[in-house]
PDB file as gemmi writes it, atoms N, CA and C in Angstrom:
CRYST1    1.000    1.000    1.000  90.00  90.00  90.00 P 1                      
ATOM      1  N   MET A   1      -0.923  12.439  -8.558  1.00  0.00           N  
ATOM      2  CA  MET A   1      -2.146  12.115  -8.001  1.00  0.00           C  
ATOM      3  C   MET A   1      -3.039  13.140  -8.008  1.00  0.00           C  
ATOM      4  N   SER A   2      -4.523  13.038  -8.477  1.00  0.00           N  
ATOM      5  CA  SER A   2      -5.643  13.708  -8.839  1.00  0.00           C  
ATOM      6  C   SER A   2      -6.590  14.083  -7.790  1.00  0.00           C  
ATOM      7  N   ALA A   3      -6.659  13.084  -7.005  1.00  0.00           N  
ATOM      8  CA  ALA A   3      -7.371  13.037  -5.742  1.00  0.00           C  
ATOM      9  C   ALA A   3      -6.604  13.829  -4.586  1.00  0.00           C  
ATOM     10  N   LYS A   4      -7.427  14.384  -3.488  1.00  0.00           N  
ATOM     11  CA  LYS A   4      -6.517  14.717  -2.597  1.00  0.00           C  
ATOM     12  C   LYS A   4      -6.936  13.976  -1.236  1.00  0.00           C  
ATOM     13  N   LEU A   5      -5.741  13.952  -0.341  1.00  0.00           N  
ATOM     14  CA  LEU A   5      -6.322  13.396   0.978  1.00  0.00           C  
ATOM     15  C   LEU A   5      -7.415  14.041   1.641  1.00  0.00           C  
ATOM     16  N   ILE A   6      -8.186  13.520   2.218  1.00  0.00           N  
ATOM     17  CA  ILE A   6      -9.090  13.893   3.286  1.00  0.00           C  
ATOM     18  C   ILE A   6      -8.787  13.505   5.020  1.00  0.00           C  
ATOM     19  N   VAL A   7      -8.413  14.784   5.631  1.00  0.00           N  
ATOM     20  CA  VAL A   7      -8.125  14.155   7.198  1.00  0.00           C  
ATOM     21  C   VAL A   7      -9.373  14.989   7.894  1.00  0.00           C  
ATOM     22  N   TYR A   8      -9.749  13.856   8.638  1.00  0.00           N  
ATOM     23  CA  TYR A   8     -10.998  14.185   9.510  1.00  0.00           C  
ATOM     24  C   TYR A   8     -10.721  14.837  10.925  1.00  0.00           C  
ATOM     25  N   PRO A   9     -11.826  15.519  11.657  1.00  0.00           N  
ATOM     26  CA  PRO A   9     -11.306  15.934  12.956  1.00  0.00           C  
ATOM     27  C   PRO A   9     -10.952  14.803  13.771  1.00  0.00           C  
ATOM     28  N   PRO A  10     -10.096  15.387  14.968  1.00  0.00           N  
ATOM     29  CA  PRO A  10      -9.483  14.243  16.101  1.00  0.00           C  
ATOM     30  C   PRO A  10     -10.689  13.639  16.650  1.00  0.00           C  
ATOM     31  N   ASP A  11     -10.310  12.437  17.056  1.00  0.00           N  
ATOM     32  CA  ASP A  11     -11.062  11.543  17.646  1.00  0.00           C  
ATOM     33  C   ASP A  11     -10.946  11.658  19.151  1.00  0.00           C  
ATOM     34  N   GLU A  12     -11.606  10.916  19.931  1.00  0.00           N  
ATOM     35  CA  GLU A  12     -11.049  10.879  21.510  1.00  0.00           C  
ATOM     36  C   GLU A  12      -9.859  10.665  22.128  1.00  0.00           C  
ATOM     37  N   GLN A  13      -9.084  10.135  20.912  1.00  0.00           N  
ATOM     38  CA  GLN A  13      -7.676   9.752  21.292  1.00  0.00           C  
ATOM     39  C   GLN A  13      -6.800  11.157  20.511  1.00  0.00           C  
ATOM     40  N   GLY A  14      -7.156  11.839  19.823  1.00  0.00           N  
ATOM     41  CA  GLY A  14      -6.364  12.805  19.111  1.00  0.00           C  
ATOM     42  C   GLY A  14      -5.986  12.634  17.691  1.00  0.00           C  
ATOM     43  N   TRP A  15      -6.788  11.315  17.273  1.00  0.00           N  
ATOM     44  CA  TRP A  15      -6.010  10.531  16.061  1.00  0.00           C  
ATOM     45  C   TRP A  15      -7.036  11.122  14.779  1.00  0.00           C  
ATOM     46  N   ARG A  16      -6.504  11.237  13.877  1.00  0.00           N  
ATOM     47  CA  ARG A  16      -7.267  11.620  12.595  1.00  0.00           C  
ATOM     48  C   ARG A  16      -7.605  10.601  11.424  1.00  0.00           C  
ATOM     49  N   GLN A  17      -8.500  10.225  11.463  1.00  0.00           N  
ATOM     50  CA  GLN A  17      -9.021   9.417  10.225  1.00  0.00           C  
ATOM     51  C   GLN A  17      -8.612  10.325   8.805  1.00  0.00           C  
ATOM     52  N   VAL A  18      -7.974   9.321   7.792  1.00  0.00           N  
ATOM     53  CA  VAL A  18      -7.617   9.720   6.670  1.00  0.00           C  
ATOM     54  C   VAL A  18      -8.127   8.858   5.375  1.00  0.00           C  
ATOM     55  N   ARG A  19      -8.612   9.718   4.566  1.00  0.00           N  
ATOM     56  CA  ARG A  19      -9.037   9.129   3.310  1.00  0.00           C  
ATOM     57  C   ARG A  19      -8.362   9.444   2.087  1.00  0.00           C  
ATOM     58  N   TYR A  20      -8.244   8.454   1.020  1.00  0.00           N  
ATOM     59  CA  TYR A  20      -7.922   9.076  -0.009  1.00  0.00           C  
ATOM     60  C   TYR A  20      -8.696   8.228  -1.223  1.00  0.00           C  
ATOM     61  N   ASP A  21      -9.465   9.410  -2.099  1.00  0.00           N  
ATOM     62  CA  ASP A  21     -10.086   8.590  -3.607  1.00  0.00           C  
ATOM     63  C   ASP A  21     -11.044   7.862  -2.754  1.00  0.00           C  
ATOM     64  N   GLY A  22     -11.886   8.058  -1.527  1.00  0.00           N  
ATOM     65  CA  GLY A  22     -13.049   7.814  -1.168  1.00  0.00           C  
ATOM     66  C   GLY A  22     -12.662   6.374  -0.370  1.00  0.00           C  
ATOM     67  N   THR A  23     -11.269   6.122  -0.222  1.00  0.00           N  
ATOM     68  CA  THR A  23     -11.073   4.985   0.411  1.00  0.00           C  
ATOM     69  C   THR A  23     -10.103   5.238   1.947  1.00  0.00           C  
ATOM     70  N   ALA A  24     -10.594   4.917   2.943  1.00  0.00           N  
ATOM     71  CA  ALA A  24      -9.704   4.911   4.019  1.00  0.00           C  
ATOM     72  C   ALA A  24      -8.559   4.328   3.942  1.00  0.00           C  
ATOM     73  N   ILE A  25      -7.378   4.931   4.340  1.00  0.00           N  
ATOM     74  CA  ILE A  25      -6.050   4.637   4.177  1.00  0.00           C  
ATOM     75  C   ILE A  25      -5.303   4.562   5.608  1.00  0.00           C  
ATOM     76  N   GLY A  26      -5.971   4.906   6.440  1.00  0.00           N  
ATOM     77  CA  GLY A  26      -5.358   5.000   7.815  1.00  0.00           C  
ATOM     78  C   GLY A  26      -5.318   5.941   8.734  1.00  0.00           C  
ATOM     79  N   VAL A  27      -4.608   6.553  10.112  1.00  0.00           N  
ATOM     80  CA  VAL A  27      -5.027   7.055  10.909  1.00  0.00           C  
ATOM     81  C   VAL A  27      -3.616   8.008  11.063  1.00  0.00           C  
ATOM     82  N   ALA A  28      -3.847   9.190  11.133  1.00  0.00           N  
ATOM     83  CA  ALA A  28      -2.780  10.261  11.493  1.00  0.00           C  
ATOM     84  C   ALA A  28      -2.760  10.402  13.274  1.00  0.00           C  
ATOM     85  N   HIS A  29      -1.690  10.180  13.416  1.00  0.00           N  
ATOM     86  CA  HIS A  29      -1.209  10.392  15.037  1.00  0.00           C  
ATOM     87  C   HIS A  29      -0.868  11.746  14.911  1.00  0.00           C  
ATOM     88  N   ARG A  30      -0.192  12.575  13.911  1.00  0.00           N  
ATOM     89  CA  ARG A  30       0.467  13.494  14.101  1.00  0.00           C  
ATOM     90  C   ARG A  30       0.846  14.211  12.775  1.00  0.00           C  
ATOM     91  N   PRO A  31       0.993  15.483  12.641  1.00  0.00           N  
ATOM     92  CA  PRO A  31       1.302  16.229  11.468  1.00  0.00           C  
ATOM     93  C   PRO A  31       1.864  15.348  10.427  1.00  0.00           C  
ATOM     94  N   ALA A  32       3.117  15.068  10.894  1.00  0.00           N  
ATOM     95  CA  ALA A  32       4.245  14.129   9.967  1.00  0.00           C  
ATOM     96  C   ALA A  32       3.533  13.012   9.380  1.00  0.00           C  
ATOM     97  N   ASP A  33       2.438  12.706   9.987  1.00  0.00           N  
ATOM     98  CA  ASP A  33       2.343  11.222   9.114  1.00  0.00           C  
ATOM     99  C   ASP A  33       1.452  11.697   7.810  1.00  0.00           C  
ATOM    100  N   ILE A  34       0.866  12.798   7.812  1.00  0.00           N  
ATOM    101  CA  ILE A  34       0.148  13.205   6.436  1.00  0.00           C  
ATOM    102  C   ILE A  34       1.160  12.919   5.459  1.00  0.00           C  
ATOM    103  N   ARG A  35       2.311  13.509   5.416  1.00  0.00           N  
ATOM    104  CA  ARG A  35       3.517  13.227   4.258  1.00  0.00           C  
ATOM    105  C   ARG A  35       3.466  11.837   3.804  1.00  0.00           C  
ATOM    106  N   GLY A  36       3.623  11.059   4.863  1.00  0.00           N  
ATOM    107  CA  GLY A  36       3.524   9.132   4.553  1.00  0.00           C  
ATOM    108  C   GLY A  36       2.122   9.150   3.658  1.00  0.00           C  
ATOM    109  N   PHE A  37       1.173   9.820   4.061  1.00  0.00           N  
ATOM    110  CA  PHE A  37       0.228   9.171   3.293  1.00  0.00           C  
ATOM    111  C   PHE A  37      -0.131   9.937   2.121  1.00  0.00           C  
ATOM    112  N   LEU A  38       0.718  10.958   1.948  1.00  0.00           N  
ATOM    113  CA  LEU A  38       0.679  11.641   0.596  1.00  0.00           C  
ATOM    114  C   LEU A  38       1.577  10.722  -0.430  1.00  0.00           C  
ATOM    115  N   ALA A  39       2.847  10.453   0.121  1.00  0.00           N  
ATOM    116  CA  ALA A  39       3.894   9.512  -0.588  1.00  0.00           C  
ATOM    117  C   ALA A  39       2.822   8.156  -0.956  1.00  0.00           C  
ATOM    118  N   GLU A  40       2.064   7.611  -0.072  1.00  0.00           N  
ATOM    119  CA  GLU A  40       1.389   6.356  -0.454  1.00  0.00           C  
ATOM    120  C   GLU A  40       0.264   6.584  -1.531  1.00  0.00           C  
ATOM    121  N   ALA A  41      -0.295   7.801  -1.396  1.00  0.00           N  
ATOM    122  CA  ALA A  41      -1.084   8.229  -2.601  1.00  0.00           C  
ATOM    123  C   ALA A  41      -0.561   8.380  -3.799  1.00  0.00           C  
ATOM    124  N   GLY A  42       0.989   8.355  -3.994  1.00  0.00           N  
ATOM    125  CA  GLY A  42       1.445   8.765  -5.321  1.00  0.00           C  
ATOM    126  C   GLY A  42       2.389   9.898  -5.265  1.00  0.00           C  
ATOM    127  N   LEU A  43       2.274  10.820  -4.643  1.00  0.00           N  
ATOM    128  CA  LEU A  43       2.557  11.983  -4.649  1.00  0.00           C  
ATOM    129  C   LEU A  43       4.239  12.176  -4.751  1.00  0.00           C  
ATOM    130  N   GLU A  44       4.823  12.435  -5.890  1.00  0.00           N  
ATOM    131  CA  GLU A  44       6.452  12.493  -5.810  1.00  0.00           C  
ATOM    132  C   GLU A  44       6.981  13.882  -5.106  1.00  0.00           C  
ATOM    133  N   ASN A  45       8.070  13.528  -4.383  1.00  0.00           N  
ATOM    134  CA  ASN A  45       8.276  14.444  -3.303  1.00  0.00           C  
ATOM    135  C   ASN A  45       7.561  14.990  -2.214  1.00  0.00           C  
ATOM    136  N   ALA A  46       6.561  13.484  -1.832  1.00  0.00           N  
ATOM    137  CA  ALA A  46       5.669  13.759  -0.649  1.00  0.00           C  
ATOM    138  C   ALA A  46       6.675  14.241   0.713  1.00  0.00           C  
ATOM    139  N   GLU A  47       7.898  13.979   0.858  1.00  0.00           N  
ATOM    140  CA  GLU A  47       8.531  14.564   1.968  1.00  0.00           C  
ATOM    141  C   GLU A  47       8.796  15.776   2.072  1.00  0.00           C  
ATOM    142  N   GLY A  48       9.027  16.598   0.852  1.00  0.00           N  
ATOM    143  CA  GLY A  48       8.803  18.082   0.826  1.00  0.00           C  
ATOM    144  C   GLY A  48       7.306  18.806   0.528  1.00  0.00           C  
ATOM    145  N   ALA A  49       6.396  17.881   0.547  1.00  0.00           N  
ATOM    146  CA  ALA A  49       5.251  18.549   0.378  1.00  0.00           C  
ATOM    147  C   ALA A  49       4.603  19.350   1.609  1.00  0.00           C  
ATOM    148  N   ASP A  50       3.909  20.337   1.301  1.00  0.00           N  
ATOM    149  CA  ASP A  50       3.180  21.470   2.452  1.00  0.00           C  
ATOM    150  C   ASP A  50       1.615  20.728   2.739  1.00  0.00           C  
ATOM    151  N   PRO A  51       1.750  19.981   3.812  1.00  0.00           N  
ATOM    152  CA  PRO A  51       0.344  19.396   3.936  1.00  0.00           C  
ATOM    153  C   PRO A  51      -0.604  20.415   4.379  1.00  0.00           C  
ATOM    154  N   THR A  52      -0.293  21.654   4.604  1.00  0.00           N  
ATOM    155  CA  THR A  52      -1.566  22.776   4.639  1.00  0.00           C  
ATOM    156  C   THR A  52      -1.700  23.460   2.914  1.00  0.00           C  
ATOM    157  N   ASP A  53      -1.248  22.639   2.045  1.00  0.00           N  
ATOM    158  CA  ASP A  53      -2.002  22.900   0.715  1.00  0.00           C  
ATOM    159  C   ASP A  53      -2.814  22.391   0.453  1.00  0.00           C  
ATOM    160  N   PRO A  54      -4.349  23.523   0.110  1.00  0.00           N  
ATOM    161  CA  PRO A  54      -5.623  22.916  -0.069  1.00  0.00           C  
ATOM    162  C   PRO A  54      -5.875  22.323  -1.025  1.00  0.00           C  
ATOM    163  N   ASP A  55      -4.969  22.249  -2.293  1.00  0.00           N  
ATOM    164  CA  ASP A  55      -4.808  21.613  -3.404  1.00  0.00           C  
ATOM    165  C   ASP A  55      -4.216  20.009  -3.094  1.00  0.00           C  
ATOM    166  N   LEU A  56      -3.781  19.659  -2.137  1.00  0.00           N  
ATOM    167  CA  LEU A  56      -3.051  18.291  -1.968  1.00  0.00           C  
ATOM    168  C   LEU A  56      -3.901  17.714  -0.678  1.00  0.00           C  
ATOM    169  N   VAL A  57      -4.446  18.509   0.238  1.00  0.00           N  
ATOM    170  CA  VAL A  57      -5.111  18.085   1.782  1.00  0.00           C  
ATOM    171  C   VAL A  57      -6.172  18.621   2.198  1.00  0.00           C  
ATOM    172  N   GLU A  58      -7.418  18.030   2.133  1.00  0.00           N  
ATOM    173  CA  GLU A  58      -8.538  18.915   2.740  1.00  0.00           C  
ATOM    174  C   GLU A  58      -8.882  18.548   4.249  1.00  0.00           C  
ATOM    175  N   TRP A  59      -8.511  19.340   5.058  1.00  0.00           N  
ATOM    176  CA  TRP A  59      -8.742  19.705   6.649  1.00  0.00           C  
ATOM    177  C   TRP A  59     -10.231  19.530   7.163  1.00  0.00           C  
ATOM    178  N   ARG A  60     -10.870  18.642   7.515  1.00  0.00           N  
ATOM    179  CA  ARG A  60     -12.019  18.667   7.873  1.00  0.00           C  
ATOM    180  C   ARG A  60     -12.451  18.970   9.206  1.00  0.00           C  
ATOM    181  N   GLY A  61     -13.165  19.923   9.562  1.00  0.00           N  
ATOM    182  CA  GLY A  61     -13.421  19.995  10.734  1.00  0.00           C  
ATOM    183  C   GLY A  61     -12.468  20.603  11.832  1.00  0.00           C  
ATOM    184  N   ALA A  62     -11.095  20.659  11.507  1.00  0.00           N  
ATOM    185  CA  ALA A  62     -10.482  21.214  12.058  1.00  0.00           C  
ATOM    186  C   ALA A  62      -8.859  21.045  11.561  1.00  0.00           C  
ATOM    187  N   GLY A  63      -8.513  22.240  11.482  1.00  0.00           N  
ATOM    188  CA  GLY A  63      -7.221  22.523  10.602  1.00  0.00           C  
ATOM    189  C   GLY A  63      -6.056  21.575  11.081  1.00  0.00           C  
ATOM    190  N   PRO A  64      -4.853  21.690  10.283  1.00  0.00           N  
ATOM    191  CA  PRO A  64      -3.528  20.975  10.547  1.00  0.00           C  
ATOM    192  C   PRO A  64      -2.973  21.082  12.004  1.00  0.00           C  
ATOM    193  N   GLU A  65      -3.310  22.279  12.510  1.00  0.00           N  
ATOM    194  CA  GLU A  65      -2.892  22.540  14.056  1.00  0.00           C  
ATOM    195  C   GLU A  65      -3.318  21.553  14.959  1.00  0.00           C  
ATOM    196  N   GLU A  66      -4.440  21.235  14.786  1.00  0.00           N  
ATOM    197  CA  GLU A  66      -5.509  20.462  15.802  1.00  0.00           C  
ATOM    198  C   GLU A  66      -5.420  19.292  16.184  1.00  0.00           C  
ATOM    199  N   TRP A  67      -4.911  18.490  17.091  1.00  0.00           N  
ATOM    200  CA  TRP A  67      -4.557  17.371  17.275  1.00  0.00           C  
ATOM    201  C   TRP A  67      -4.863  16.877  18.906  1.00  0.00           C  
ATOM    202  N   GLU A  68      -5.629  17.749  19.219  1.00  0.00           N  
ATOM    203  CA  GLU A  68      -6.038  17.412  20.748  1.00  0.00           C  
ATOM    204  C   GLU A  68      -7.655  16.358  20.476  1.00  0.00           C  
ATOM    205  N   PRO A  69      -7.588  15.376  21.783  1.00  0.00           N  
ATOM    206  CA  PRO A  69      -8.809  14.734  21.679  1.00  0.00           C  
ATOM    207  C   PRO A  69      -9.965  15.597  21.697  1.00  0.00           C  
ATOM    208  N   SER A  70     -11.012  14.925  20.949  1.00  0.00           N  
ATOM    209  CA  SER A  70     -12.180  15.356  20.862  1.00  0.00           C  
ATOM    210  C   SER A  70     -12.918  15.301  22.152  1.00  0.00           C  
ATOM    211  N   MET A  71     -13.733  15.665  22.759  1.00  0.00           N  
ATOM    212  CA  MET A  71     -14.207  15.783  23.952  1.00  0.00           C  
ATOM    213  C   MET A  71     -15.687  15.428  23.870  1.00  0.00           C  
TER     214      MET A  71                                                      
END                                                                             
């Protein structure tokens, strides 16, 4: 995995768009979803990956602790 996931700020429902290598790959509903997207992107041992690692995931507009709906 050379590119990293980009996770966008929560929308009105608290869901976060996820892109990989410039392509939308889904919507994260909770932090655990990020590991699934890392696996989908080809990261070995994605289940043990740290989703706060900036080499793997770029959190835009809000960090990994923010899942509340935007107003």
